[in-house]
Amino acid sequence: MNTSIIKDWQQGILTLFSYVLIALALSYLFMRDILFNLNSVQLDRSGDGFKNYFAFAYQYNHGEGLWFEGMQYPYGDLLSFADGQPIIYQLFSLLKSIGIDITGHELFVVQSLPILGIILGGFILHKIMRLYDQSNLWSFVVVTACLGLSPQIFRFNSHFALAYMFCFPLVWYMLIKSEREKISKVVLVVVLSALLLIYGFIHPYHLLICAVFLLAYFGVKLLVKKFDWHVALSAIIPIILFLTITNAQDIYDDRTMNPWGSWLYKTEAPDFLPFYGWFSRIFDNILPLRTDYTEGYVYLGILVFVVPSLFTSTFAKKDIVIEKLSKELYLFISASVLVLMFAMGIHLYLTDNKINDWIPTLKHFRSLGRFSWPFYYIAFISLAIYFNNILKATNSKYIKWGLLSFVLIFWFLDVYKYTAFFNRKIEHYKAPNELYQNTRLLDALKTSNLTEDNFQGIIPLPISTEGAEKFNPRDNWFVKTEVIPFSFQTGIPFVGAYMSRTSLSRILKQYQLSCSPYIQKEALEDCASEKDFLIVVHKDEEKQFEDILNRAYFISETEENKLYGISIDSLSETKTIAVPDSISQPIYYDNFDNENQGMLSNGSLSANGETIIQDIKADSLDNINLMFSIWYRIDPDKSNVPLFSIRCLDVDGNIVQKDDYNDKSTFRFEVIGNWVQIKKELRIAKNTSTIRWIVNAEHLSLDHALVTSENDLFYKELGNDFAMMNHIIGKKE
């Protein structure tokens, strides 16, 4: 074998081993002793990290293929929508089939893979530095700082798949090799298409982030009159393949198309500055700094201040510095800036948000700030190359060593403070390996004469609808953190979701299982089993679900929760509404007959912006409890989450009382089809002349607005043999 090839291999192995040590050192900075206990300590006890761990572990132990049945019983969903890292699951499932079993070590796998990502990311960035003629030592220093300040570090205890630091750098490295004709255009298309497709089944954001960068680079090359068709195809082909494969597996066509958050989770000016350490301490009262990490965080380290200052100084020979920078790097920087503009939501501003209608797939990627990652890596490496070239062009060795020492010290301080900040978060949210160690529900069940085989599914009360995006009533933390481990330990799936972009019709059917006895439980018709359901409810919330628990049988309890069983027959019992002997008029009712089709009526109120539902005269309502209720329709697209407001005005129109509420501040809803009812009880303030009931929403349909006092008894017959009695809607007797 050629001697130079052997040396290259030896150097490569040594470099890779060095980044193993660097990755462990950086991981220790923000994990501390947890680094040595990755299978016994969770980095996140109840948030996204816990859910992602559950999805992977449940599928590995109880699932099969890419359809995930651990949540959303009796329907299930695609594993990718549960952030279960489908391609990683498939890999370990394949290894399991040949005898390599990670059962009992799932937590170690999901928490150690991001560390492997640091190793691979460091190795690739190091090779990129070397391609730009940077010394081996300088490359190690720069890449270590780059990894230590990466915005992806904050994904280590949440969306584990988003913590993989090698994903974008590998695409960048392949592009550089292609530009230098080390690989052919056809090979680039094949390799990048396969790579990005794999990324999509790790986490779809990796696919789109890299694809958007490739398209930006293609656009930049067009500006210099080069038509790099292979770059465009490398972006388009994997997107088409991913959507084709996903759509072929996806049986749902009513996922939320306009999730909330695009305008919130983007990169903004404060995200370019650190929220910790020396900078925060000095400029906290001067600049509008963040106080915590955000999705759009993209601080480039001390060089973002140093390089511009040096570049305008008199001792740097700018012609030499510029001459040593390749046109290739300028093009990459330009492309990364375009992607940064995307991360800042410029495309939303320029098109007045219409681009999401033109390209509906973009609506699913609401966390725009993550698209700043290509800019981070390219800009960080580029600034380091600029700085190194400036040092080389500086005649004074004192200035040269002084500048270098200054940068190294501040890199160290930034990395230390950044990782220390994250470590405090980990220490706050860490927990034992809950899926294996939290056996409270399992132990409680064992005290009865029942086993997990007696139940077909778990109903946690209240039912979580996380992922529906447009309908997210509050759930109970204690119920959640006991139900998820119990589901893993027994294999019993649970009703409800802790995932993203669920089917709206299915999640609403599931939520009906927690509605009043007047609501038909449509999901029960889709259950293949006749077994009972296991109900888990927090002790403080039993009274809220008394109407359900009265039909159930008590099983056992833990310190926080109670367990009940309920048969399908008992759960499906539906009450009817009888005509009352006496009827009184409510304070206010409207079914909006003059508008478009409503819920069991001929009309509805259309709200687009702040809309007054009604101004109610309140001359005799001082200090009286009123109940407000209204139904609104949830559509996959167009409509958003409404914010309701009740404002008590005096005779001069001044607000004397104000109460804002929405789904997250409401405990329990009624659901019929895709209509949900939200209620609010309020004691009217003294000196109230007018009660102004307002909704702020977009493209929202509302119906059956009702306000009653404690002594009112309102009755109205609706369509399809339904009736309304006060704030209840159900079938007529």
XYZ file of C-alpha atoms in Angstrom:
733
model
C 0.000 0.000 0.000
C 1.194 3.526 -0.790
C 3.024 5.134 2.157
C 1.049 8.384 1.868
C -2.230 6.469 2.016
C -1.086 4.681 5.179
C -0.131 8.015 6.741
C -3.494 9.493 5.801
C -5.269 6.572 7.444
C -3.150 6.862 10.554
C -3.774 10.602 10.714
C -7.493 10.048 10.203
C -7.697 7.482 13.003
C -5.714 9.744 15.324
C -7.992 12.687 14.478
C -11.105 10.597 15.056
C -9.777 9.369 18.402
C -8.996 12.960 19.373
C -12.605 13.926 18.745
C -13.761 11.014 20.856
C -11.876 12.615 23.747
C -13.122 16.100 22.837
C -16.737 14.876 22.632
C -16.463 13.203 26.025
C -14.907 16.336 27.530
C -17.631 18.609 26.138
C -20.343 16.164 27.201
C -18.917 16.073 30.702
C -19.103 19.864 30.899
C -22.880 19.871 30.540
C -23.713 16.389 31.863
C -21.124 15.998 34.627
C -21.533 12.617 36.377
C -24.593 11.755 34.299
C -22.161 11.037 31.456
C -21.189 7.866 33.318
C -24.819 6.943 34.061
C -26.515 7.367 30.705
C -28.660 4.276 31.181
C -29.837 5.086 34.692
C -30.437 8.853 34.568
C -32.755 10.623 32.119
C -31.675 14.065 30.950
C -35.352 15.040 30.817
C -38.011 13.789 33.208
C -41.252 14.771 31.465
C -40.773 16.866 28.320
C -39.820 16.165 24.718
C -36.813 14.068 25.706
C -38.912 11.726 27.838
C -41.531 11.374 25.093
C -38.906 10.685 22.427
C -37.277 8.077 24.661
C -40.663 6.422 25.238
C -41.523 6.354 21.523
C -38.234 4.652 20.614
C -38.271 2.226 23.560
C -41.948 1.272 23.181
C -41.554 0.592 19.477
C -38.403 -1.437 20.055
C -40.086 -3.635 22.681
C -43.730 -3.745 21.596
C -44.008 -2.356 18.075
C -43.316 -3.478 14.568
C -42.464 -1.527 11.441
C -42.997 2.215 11.184
C -46.533 2.381 12.614
C -46.510 3.403 16.273
C -49.342 2.176 18.501
C -48.107 3.252 21.927
C -50.210 6.427 21.861
C -53.491 7.496 20.285
C -55.300 4.254 21.016
C -57.158 2.788 19.150
C -55.628 4.472 16.100
C -51.868 4.887 16.428
C -49.712 6.991 14.118
C -46.491 7.024 12.141
C -43.384 6.595 14.284
C -41.833 9.681 12.682
C -44.637 11.870 14.054
C -43.821 10.545 17.529
C -40.163 11.537 17.043
C -39.179 7.892 17.410
C -36.234 8.104 14.950
C -37.584 5.461 12.505
C -34.285 4.728 10.759
C -32.483 4.301 14.088
C -35.267 2.037 15.331
C -35.061 -0.035 12.136
C -31.300 -0.394 12.545
C -31.557 -1.674 16.111
C -34.532 -3.838 15.201
C -32.377 -5.462 12.513
C -29.563 -5.986 15.017
C -32.083 -7.530 17.402
C -33.080 -10.052 14.752
C -29.488 -11.326 14.601
C -29.099 -11.535 18.359
C -27.792 -8.081 19.297
C -30.443 -6.948 21.778
C -30.409 -3.568 23.552
C -33.440 -4.307 25.736
C -32.845 -2.592 29.058
C -30.354 -0.191 27.482
C -32.673 1.914 25.303
C -32.000 5.036 27.373
C -28.254 4.615 26.914
C -28.746 4.364 23.156
C -30.911 7.470 22.706
C -28.738 9.576 25.041
C -25.362 8.405 23.733
C -26.102 8.720 20.011
C -25.920 12.550 20.183
C -22.438 12.178 21.712
C -21.506 10.037 18.720
C -22.876 12.919 16.652
C -20.361 15.276 18.290
C -17.531 12.900 17.358
C -18.604 12.611 13.722
C -19.421 16.317 13.476
C -16.026 17.268 14.876
C -14.205 14.893 12.536
C -16.021 16.276 9.474
C -15.543 19.935 10.463
C -11.862 19.180 11.053
C -11.552 17.809 7.526
C -13.277 20.938 6.198
C -10.782 23.139 8.038
C -7.929 21.148 6.533
C -9.426 21.525 3.054
C -9.084 25.280 3.568
C -5.377 24.911 4.411
C -5.720 25.442 8.141
C -3.137 23.806 10.395
C -3.963 20.637 12.276
C -3.641 22.301 15.692
C -5.696 25.356 14.732
C -8.364 23.061 13.290
C -8.634 21.166 16.585
C -8.972 24.406 18.549
C -11.549 25.970 16.230
C -13.696 22.867 15.858
C -13.706 22.263 19.623
C -14.982 25.803 20.189
C -17.519 25.402 17.385
C -18.877 22.181 18.876
C -18.861 23.589 22.402
C -20.978 26.595 21.396
C -23.268 24.774 18.971
C -26.976 25.609 19.304
C -27.622 21.880 18.900
C -26.239 21.203 22.379
C -29.562 22.324 23.832
C -31.261 19.470 21.958
C -29.414 16.891 24.068
C -32.239 16.615 26.592
C -35.207 17.162 24.311
C -35.413 16.140 20.647
C -32.440 13.768 20.721
C -32.397 13.368 16.932
C -31.955 17.122 16.478
C -28.732 16.995 18.509
C -26.838 15.139 15.766
C -24.135 17.663 14.876
C -22.754 15.762 11.895
C -25.803 16.098 9.636
C -25.212 19.475 8.026
C -21.373 19.449 8.133
C -21.370 16.206 6.130
C -23.493 17.818 3.401
C -21.173 20.833 3.355
C -18.122 18.568 3.126
C -19.621 16.668 0.182
C -20.303 19.949 -1.615
C -16.711 21.083 -1.153
C -15.441 17.791 -2.572
C -17.786 18.179 -5.514
C -16.667 21.762 -6.167
C -13.084 20.545 -6.296
C -14.102 17.712 -8.618
C -13.060 15.023 -6.165
C -16.426 13.361 -6.750
C -18.562 13.471 -9.884
C -21.863 15.305 -10.158
C -23.807 12.075 -10.560
C -22.165 10.572 -7.483
C -23.003 13.725 -5.510
C -26.675 13.460 -6.482
C -26.823 9.787 -5.511
C -24.917 10.192 -2.234
C -26.668 13.368 -1.053
C -30.103 12.082 -2.073
C -29.545 8.905 -0.059
C -28.033 10.846 2.835
C -30.854 13.386 3.056
C -33.470 10.649 2.756
C -31.870 8.900 5.737
C -31.846 12.237 7.568
C -35.583 12.541 6.928
C -36.210 9.275 8.750
C -34.001 10.361 11.631
C -35.847 13.662 11.910
C -37.535 15.527 9.015
C -35.959 18.839 10.065
C -32.497 17.551 9.117
C -33.769 16.760 5.630
C -35.365 20.140 5.044
C -32.560 22.170 6.653
C -29.990 20.568 4.363
C -32.293 20.726 1.328
C -32.991 24.431 1.835
C -29.250 25.068 2.074
C -28.622 23.138 -1.149
C -31.310 25.154 -2.932
C -29.822 28.370 -1.553
C -26.397 27.309 -2.826
C -27.928 26.476 -6.195
C -29.440 29.968 -6.282
C -26.138 31.623 -5.378
C -24.389 29.714 -8.159
C -27.047 30.921 -10.595
C -26.152 34.492 -9.667
C -22.578 33.831 -10.797
C -23.950 32.242 -13.972
C -23.349 28.616 -13.088
C -26.199 26.145 -13.442
C -25.355 23.415 -10.924
C -28.216 21.061 -11.738
C -26.716 18.358 -9.563
C -27.012 20.544 -6.453
C -30.679 21.278 -7.119
C -31.442 17.612 -7.756
C -29.634 16.659 -4.540
C -32.175 18.787 -2.681
C -35.324 17.973 -4.626
C -35.005 14.195 -5.076
C -34.826 13.272 -1.353
C -37.772 15.554 -0.547
C -39.875 13.881 -3.237
C -38.809 10.414 -2.097
C -39.461 11.211 1.568
C -42.920 12.628 0.888
C -43.771 9.712 -1.408
C -42.723 7.095 1.148
C -44.375 8.931 4.041
C -47.631 9.558 2.182
C -47.765 5.911 1.118
C -47.660 4.897 4.789
C -49.785 7.720 6.175
C -53.487 6.883 6.286
C -54.428 10.282 7.717
C -55.355 13.262 5.572
C -56.451 15.705 8.262
C -53.270 16.647 10.084
C -52.937 20.259 11.189
C -51.698 22.244 8.211
C -50.975 25.554 9.919
C -49.422 24.790 13.325
C -48.925 27.648 15.719
C -45.431 29.086 16.221
C -43.910 30.123 12.869
C -43.748 33.741 13.964
C -42.458 32.828 17.423
C -39.753 30.203 16.862
C -37.661 32.110 14.339
C -34.222 33.683 14.631
C -34.313 37.295 15.819
C -31.698 39.945 16.563
C -31.109 38.952 20.230
C -30.346 35.383 19.110
C -27.012 36.536 17.652
C -25.798 37.436 21.141
C -25.060 35.211 24.159
C -27.605 35.018 26.967
C -24.997 33.926 29.543
C -21.518 34.715 30.830
C -19.417 37.842 30.469
C -21.445 39.440 27.667
C -24.738 39.105 29.490
C -23.204 40.473 32.684
C -21.822 43.583 30.954
C -24.605 44.423 28.513
C -27.702 43.098 30.264
C -29.099 46.563 30.999
C -27.941 48.057 27.710
C -29.029 45.576 25.018
C -32.279 43.564 24.684
C -30.665 40.203 25.469
C -32.315 36.826 25.857
C -32.393 35.226 29.277
C -32.540 31.676 27.943
C -31.937 29.521 24.892
C -34.393 29.848 22.004
C -34.895 27.842 18.807
C -33.234 30.589 16.757
C -30.098 30.949 18.889
C -27.029 31.442 16.663
C -24.204 33.110 18.610
C -20.901 32.742 16.704
C -18.523 33.283 19.598
C -16.013 36.042 20.286
C -14.819 36.196 16.672
C -18.085 37.813 15.641
C -16.816 40.903 17.509
C -13.082 40.510 16.868
C -12.913 39.851 13.118
C -14.914 42.904 11.958
C -12.806 45.095 14.260
C -9.528 43.677 12.990
C -10.583 43.758 9.379
C -11.020 47.529 9.563
C -7.772 48.066 11.475
C -4.611 49.511 9.960
C -2.158 46.757 10.863
C -3.977 43.979 8.955
C -2.979 43.701 5.312
C -6.455 43.386 3.911
C -5.343 42.559 0.397
C -3.444 39.505 1.646
C -6.338 38.409 3.845
C -8.875 38.718 1.042
C -6.595 37.091 -1.490
C -6.278 33.974 0.645
C -10.040 33.519 0.918
C -11.419 31.341 -1.844
C -14.381 32.303 -3.973
C -15.799 28.928 -3.021
C -16.017 29.920 0.637
C -17.689 33.213 -0.255
C -20.381 31.274 -2.107
C -20.973 28.999 0.871
C -21.202 32.017 3.172
C -23.689 33.672 0.815
C -25.849 30.541 0.702
C -25.795 30.244 4.491
C -26.902 33.877 4.811
C -29.858 33.138 2.529
C -30.825 30.206 4.749
C -30.385 32.444 7.792
C -32.877 34.868 6.245
C -35.246 31.920 5.889
C -34.686 31.139 9.593
C -35.566 34.748 10.386
C -38.857 34.385 8.518
C -38.021 36.831 5.742
C -40.004 34.670 3.310
C -43.067 35.110 5.531
C -42.702 38.883 5.593
C -42.076 39.199 1.848
C -45.066 37.048 0.879
C -47.364 38.084 3.718
C -47.281 34.438 4.852
C -48.665 33.276 1.483
C -45.618 31.098 0.791
C -47.043 28.574 3.242
C -50.094 28.312 0.994
C -47.937 27.945 -2.108
C -45.742 25.268 -0.496
C -47.962 23.569 2.139
C -45.157 21.267 3.328
C -43.415 24.302 4.857
C -46.290 24.695 7.309
C -45.176 21.582 9.158
C -41.788 23.170 9.936
C -42.791 25.918 12.336
C -39.466 26.095 14.241
C -37.794 28.273 11.649
C -34.913 29.129 13.980
C -33.427 25.666 13.442
C -32.664 26.659 9.861
C -29.953 28.959 11.231
C -27.719 25.949 11.907
C -26.029 25.935 8.456
C -25.184 29.600 8.973
C -23.755 28.817 12.396
C -21.325 26.164 11.177
C -20.260 27.931 7.989
C -19.953 31.355 9.623
C -18.061 30.003 12.644
C -15.527 28.147 10.487
C -15.247 31.083 8.070
C -14.615 33.588 10.867
C -11.874 31.322 12.212
C -10.262 31.164 8.767
C -10.526 34.956 8.421
C -8.985 35.400 11.839
C -6.137 32.998 11.108
C -5.380 34.784 7.850
C -5.384 38.129 9.650
C -2.916 36.757 12.190
C -0.671 35.557 9.374
C -0.826 39.012 7.799
C 0.071 40.734 11.087
C 3.746 41.693 11.385
C 3.939 42.192 15.152
C 4.296 38.893 16.983
C 3.180 40.594 20.225
C -0.082 41.695 18.652
C -0.439 38.302 16.987
C 0.016 36.323 20.214
C -2.016 38.826 22.186
C -4.962 38.488 19.808
C -4.694 34.717 19.757
C -4.583 34.530 23.557
C -7.546 36.888 23.816
C -9.656 34.748 21.476
C -8.661 31.469 23.123
C -9.508 32.796 26.593
C -12.932 34.026 25.508
C -13.666 30.827 23.617
C -12.915 28.907 26.792
C -15.080 31.246 28.897
C -17.980 31.067 26.451
C -17.891 27.280 26.162
C -17.613 26.876 29.925
C -20.486 29.266 30.717
C -22.681 27.963 27.892
C -22.329 24.340 28.963
C -22.676 25.308 32.638
C -25.965 27.045 31.822
C -27.206 23.902 30.098
C -25.962 21.748 32.965
C -28.181 23.682 35.373
C -31.156 22.860 33.170
C -30.219 19.197 33.075
C -29.820 19.102 36.852
C -33.286 20.624 37.191
C -35.020 18.251 34.766
C -33.074 15.011 35.256
C -34.770 11.896 36.591
C -34.083 8.210 37.123
C -34.720 5.880 34.180
C -38.490 6.308 34.472
C -39.507 3.635 31.985
C -37.839 0.986 34.126
C -37.746 2.466 37.617
C -41.131 4.189 37.889
C -43.328 1.161 38.608
C -45.884 2.939 40.796
C -48.905 2.142 38.614
C -47.714 -1.400 37.973
C -47.216 -1.983 41.699
C -50.645 -0.511 42.453
C -52.275 -2.804 39.902
C -50.567 -5.830 41.464
C -52.335 -5.145 44.775
C -55.650 -5.962 43.071
C -56.768 -9.228 41.518
C -56.278 -7.729 38.058
C -53.350 -7.709 35.636
C -52.488 -5.755 32.516
C -54.137 -8.532 30.478
C -57.531 -7.327 31.698
C -57.266 -4.022 29.814
C -57.101 -2.987 26.178
C -56.034 0.598 26.721
C -55.332 3.353 29.240
C -57.429 6.504 29.544
C -55.401 9.194 31.329
C -57.689 11.903 32.673
C -57.513 14.528 31.406
C -56.647 13.197 27.935
C -53.682 14.934 26.321
C -54.138 16.262 22.785
C -50.572 17.512 22.371
C -49.859 17.542 18.653
C -53.336 18.622 17.629
C -51.809 22.127 17.728
C -55.192 23.856 17.519
C -56.729 22.122 20.503
C -54.571 21.601 23.565
C -56.450 21.540 26.881
C -54.219 21.279 29.899
C -53.295 17.811 31.080
C -51.935 16.547 34.404
C -48.182 16.154 34.928
C -48.533 13.434 37.593
C -50.827 11.356 35.408
C -48.544 11.734 32.409
C -45.358 10.749 34.244
C -46.945 7.572 35.613
C -48.962 6.511 32.562
C -46.028 6.632 30.118
C -43.786 4.245 32.135
C -46.757 1.945 32.833
C -47.582 1.817 29.116
C -43.990 0.843 28.326
C -43.825 -1.786 31.080
C -47.082 -3.477 30.102
C -47.365 -2.732 26.402
C -50.861 -1.295 26.948
C -51.291 1.740 24.671
C -52.888 4.895 25.998
C -55.522 7.234 24.658
C -54.323 10.710 23.699
C -51.066 12.012 22.326
C -47.757 13.543 23.278
C -46.483 13.959 19.731
C -46.678 16.250 16.707
C -49.213 16.857 13.940
C -51.844 14.328 14.918
C -54.932 13.530 12.887
C -57.513 16.039 14.103
C -60.532 13.770 13.650
C -58.865 10.885 15.529
C -57.570 12.969 18.424
C -60.997 14.591 18.853
C -62.623 11.149 18.894
C -60.169 10.100 21.581
C -60.900 13.221 23.604
C -64.614 12.355 23.542
C -63.815 9.507 25.949
C -63.357 12.176 28.634
C -66.485 14.137 27.701
C -69.798 14.086 29.555
C -72.231 11.148 29.202
C -74.250 13.230 26.732
C -71.485 12.912 24.115
C -71.290 9.816 21.918
C -67.910 8.037 22.279
C -67.114 7.425 18.599
C -63.651 5.942 19.251
C -65.216 2.920 20.965
C -66.635 1.844 17.603
C -63.056 1.490 16.356
C -61.828 -0.679 19.238
C -61.151 -4.260 18.194
C -61.185 -5.570 21.777
C -64.028 -5.967 24.261
C -61.710 -5.638 27.263
C -62.106 -2.879 29.831
C -60.192 0.383 29.883
C -57.888 1.390 32.721
C -58.505 4.961 33.908
C -55.760 6.940 35.646
C -56.816 10.199 37.301
C -55.104 12.524 39.745
C -56.673 12.532 43.197
C -57.248 16.292 43.151
C -59.186 16.037 39.875
C -61.543 13.149 40.653
C -64.491 15.474 41.181
C -63.979 17.003 37.733
C -64.597 13.563 36.191
C -67.189 12.336 38.660
C -69.680 11.600 35.885
C -67.230 9.103 34.340
C -65.860 7.613 37.553
C -69.377 6.921 38.868
C -69.697 4.364 36.055
C -66.251 2.854 36.760
C -64.928 0.539 39.469
C -62.079 1.470 41.793
C -58.930 -0.661 41.508
C -56.077 0.877 43.477
C -54.078 4.059 43.970
C -50.593 5.528 44.100
C -49.453 8.499 46.135
C -50.731 10.916 43.476
C -53.181 9.026 41.251
C -56.104 6.632 41.414
C -56.777 3.687 39.115
C -60.241 2.752 37.915
C -61.542 0.209 35.458
C -64.460 0.804 33.129
C -66.174 -1.474 30.646
C -66.919 -0.493 27.074
C -70.646 -0.775 27.816
C -70.396 1.610 30.769
C -68.213 4.044 28.885
C -70.512 4.055 25.865
C -73.689 4.745 27.852
C -75.150 7.967 26.497
C -77.600 10.165 28.366
C -80.403 11.938 26.558
C -81.978 15.331 27.153
C -85.623 15.516 28.208
C -87.798 18.569 27.776
C -87.806 20.364 31.161
C -91.068 21.185 32.912
C -90.261 24.882 32.999
C -87.998 26.972 30.801
C -86.476 30.412 31.372
C -84.744 32.743 28.992
C -80.945 32.978 29.247
C -79.075 36.224 29.618
C -77.853 35.746 26.053
C -78.060 33.094 23.327
C -77.321 33.191 19.604
C -76.983 30.455 17.003
C -76.144 32.968 14.262
C -78.737 31.813 11.734
C -77.820 34.598 9.357
C -74.352 33.192 8.649
C -72.959 29.981 7.068
C -73.558 26.348 8.099
C -73.130 25.798 11.819
C -73.106 22.958 14.322
C -76.519 21.277 14.269
C -77.871 24.626 13.092
C -78.249 26.739 9.988
C -75.609 29.299 10.821
C -72.389 30.219 12.569
C -70.372 33.297 13.408
C -67.239 33.813 11.296
C -64.345 35.389 13.179
C -61.290 36.724 11.392
C -59.412 39.038 13.708
C -60.810 40.501 16.915
C -64.558 39.934 16.800
C -67.214 40.994 19.303
C -69.464 38.033 20.010
C -71.902 40.223 21.917
C -72.210 43.314 24.098
C -74.471 42.326 26.988
C -76.228 44.891 29.151
C -75.315 44.159 32.769
C -77.188 46.734 34.829
C -78.523 44.107 37.251
C -75.719 41.545 37.057
C -73.265 43.003 39.579
C -71.551 40.345 41.685
C -73.467 37.501 39.993
C -71.844 34.299 38.720
C -72.362 33.840 35.000
C -71.523 30.844 32.821
C -70.295 31.559 29.288
C -70.071 28.819 26.668
C -69.568 28.724 22.927
C -68.756 26.069 20.334
C -66.050 26.547 17.724
C -64.957 24.441 14.778
C -61.425 23.062 14.403
C -60.238 22.717 10.806
C -56.921 21.197 9.619
C -56.044 24.402 7.787
C -56.967 28.087 7.960
C -58.393 28.289 11.488
C -56.117 28.925 14.450
C -56.345 28.715 18.237
C -58.862 31.321 19.443
C -58.317 33.615 22.396
C -61.493 34.593 24.206
C -61.911 37.615 26.427
C -64.684 38.781 28.744
C -64.427 42.495 29.515
C -66.609 44.249 32.049
C -67.028 47.919 31.134
C -68.404 50.765 33.239
C -70.758 53.440 31.912
C -67.803 55.360 30.474
C -66.471 52.328 28.605
C -63.539 51.756 30.960
C -62.509 48.178 31.713
C -63.221 47.301 35.349
C -62.617 43.571 34.922
C -60.988 41.467 32.214
C -60.621 37.706 31.878
C -58.798 36.135 28.917
C -59.024 32.397 28.333
C -58.282 29.751 25.711
C -57.932 25.983 25.398
C -54.802 25.789 27.571
C -56.528 27.533 30.466
C -59.590 25.302 30.221
C -59.800 21.951 31.972
C -62.545 20.072 30.158
C -64.338 20.393 26.830
C -67.280 18.829 25.050
C -66.620 17.512 21.521
C -69.079 16.737 18.729
C -67.473 15.992 15.371
C -64.903 18.714 14.809
C -66.723 21.191 17.064
C -65.578 21.799 20.645
C -67.276 23.706 23.439
C -65.312 26.006 25.715
C -66.822 27.236 28.996
C -65.941 30.025 31.377
C -67.487 30.904 34.732
C -67.077 34.478 35.912
C -68.387 36.611 38.782
C -69.247 40.001 37.329
C -67.503 42.965 38.929
C -69.377 45.795 40.580
C -70.146 48.906 38.525
C -70.320 46.850 35.319
C -72.571 48.425 32.730
C -71.701 46.276 29.703
C -70.167 42.815 29.343
C -68.207 42.637 26.117
C -67.542 39.072 24.962
C -64.736 38.933 22.410
C -62.890 36.309 20.381
C -59.600 36.890 18.586
C -59.082 34.278 15.877
C -58.433 33.665 12.204
C -60.905 31.949 9.874
C -62.836 30.538 12.829
C -66.475 29.424 12.860
C -68.411 29.684 16.144
C -71.903 28.645 17.160
C -74.311 28.375 20.098
C -73.025 31.262 22.198
C -74.768 31.070 25.555
C -74.622 33.066 28.799
C -76.659 31.986 31.816
C -76.940 32.780 35.489
C -77.223 30.160 38.223
C -81.031 30.073 38.166
C -81.574 29.951 34.397
C -82.929 26.852 32.664
C -82.584 27.212 28.905
C -83.804 24.627 26.395
C -83.658 24.572 22.609
C -84.156 21.833 20.051
C -81.464 21.510 17.384
C -81.082 19.511 14.185
C -80.541 15.728 13.842
C -82.591 14.958 16.992
C -80.233 16.927 19.225
C -81.268 19.376 21.917
C -79.565 21.966 24.079
C -80.300 22.345 27.786
C -78.298 25.136 29.358
C -74.687 24.392 28.389
C -75.256 20.733 27.486
C -75.891 19.458 23.964
C -76.986 15.859 23.419
C -79.547 13.605 21.817
C -83.194 14.294 22.634
C -84.991 11.774 24.804
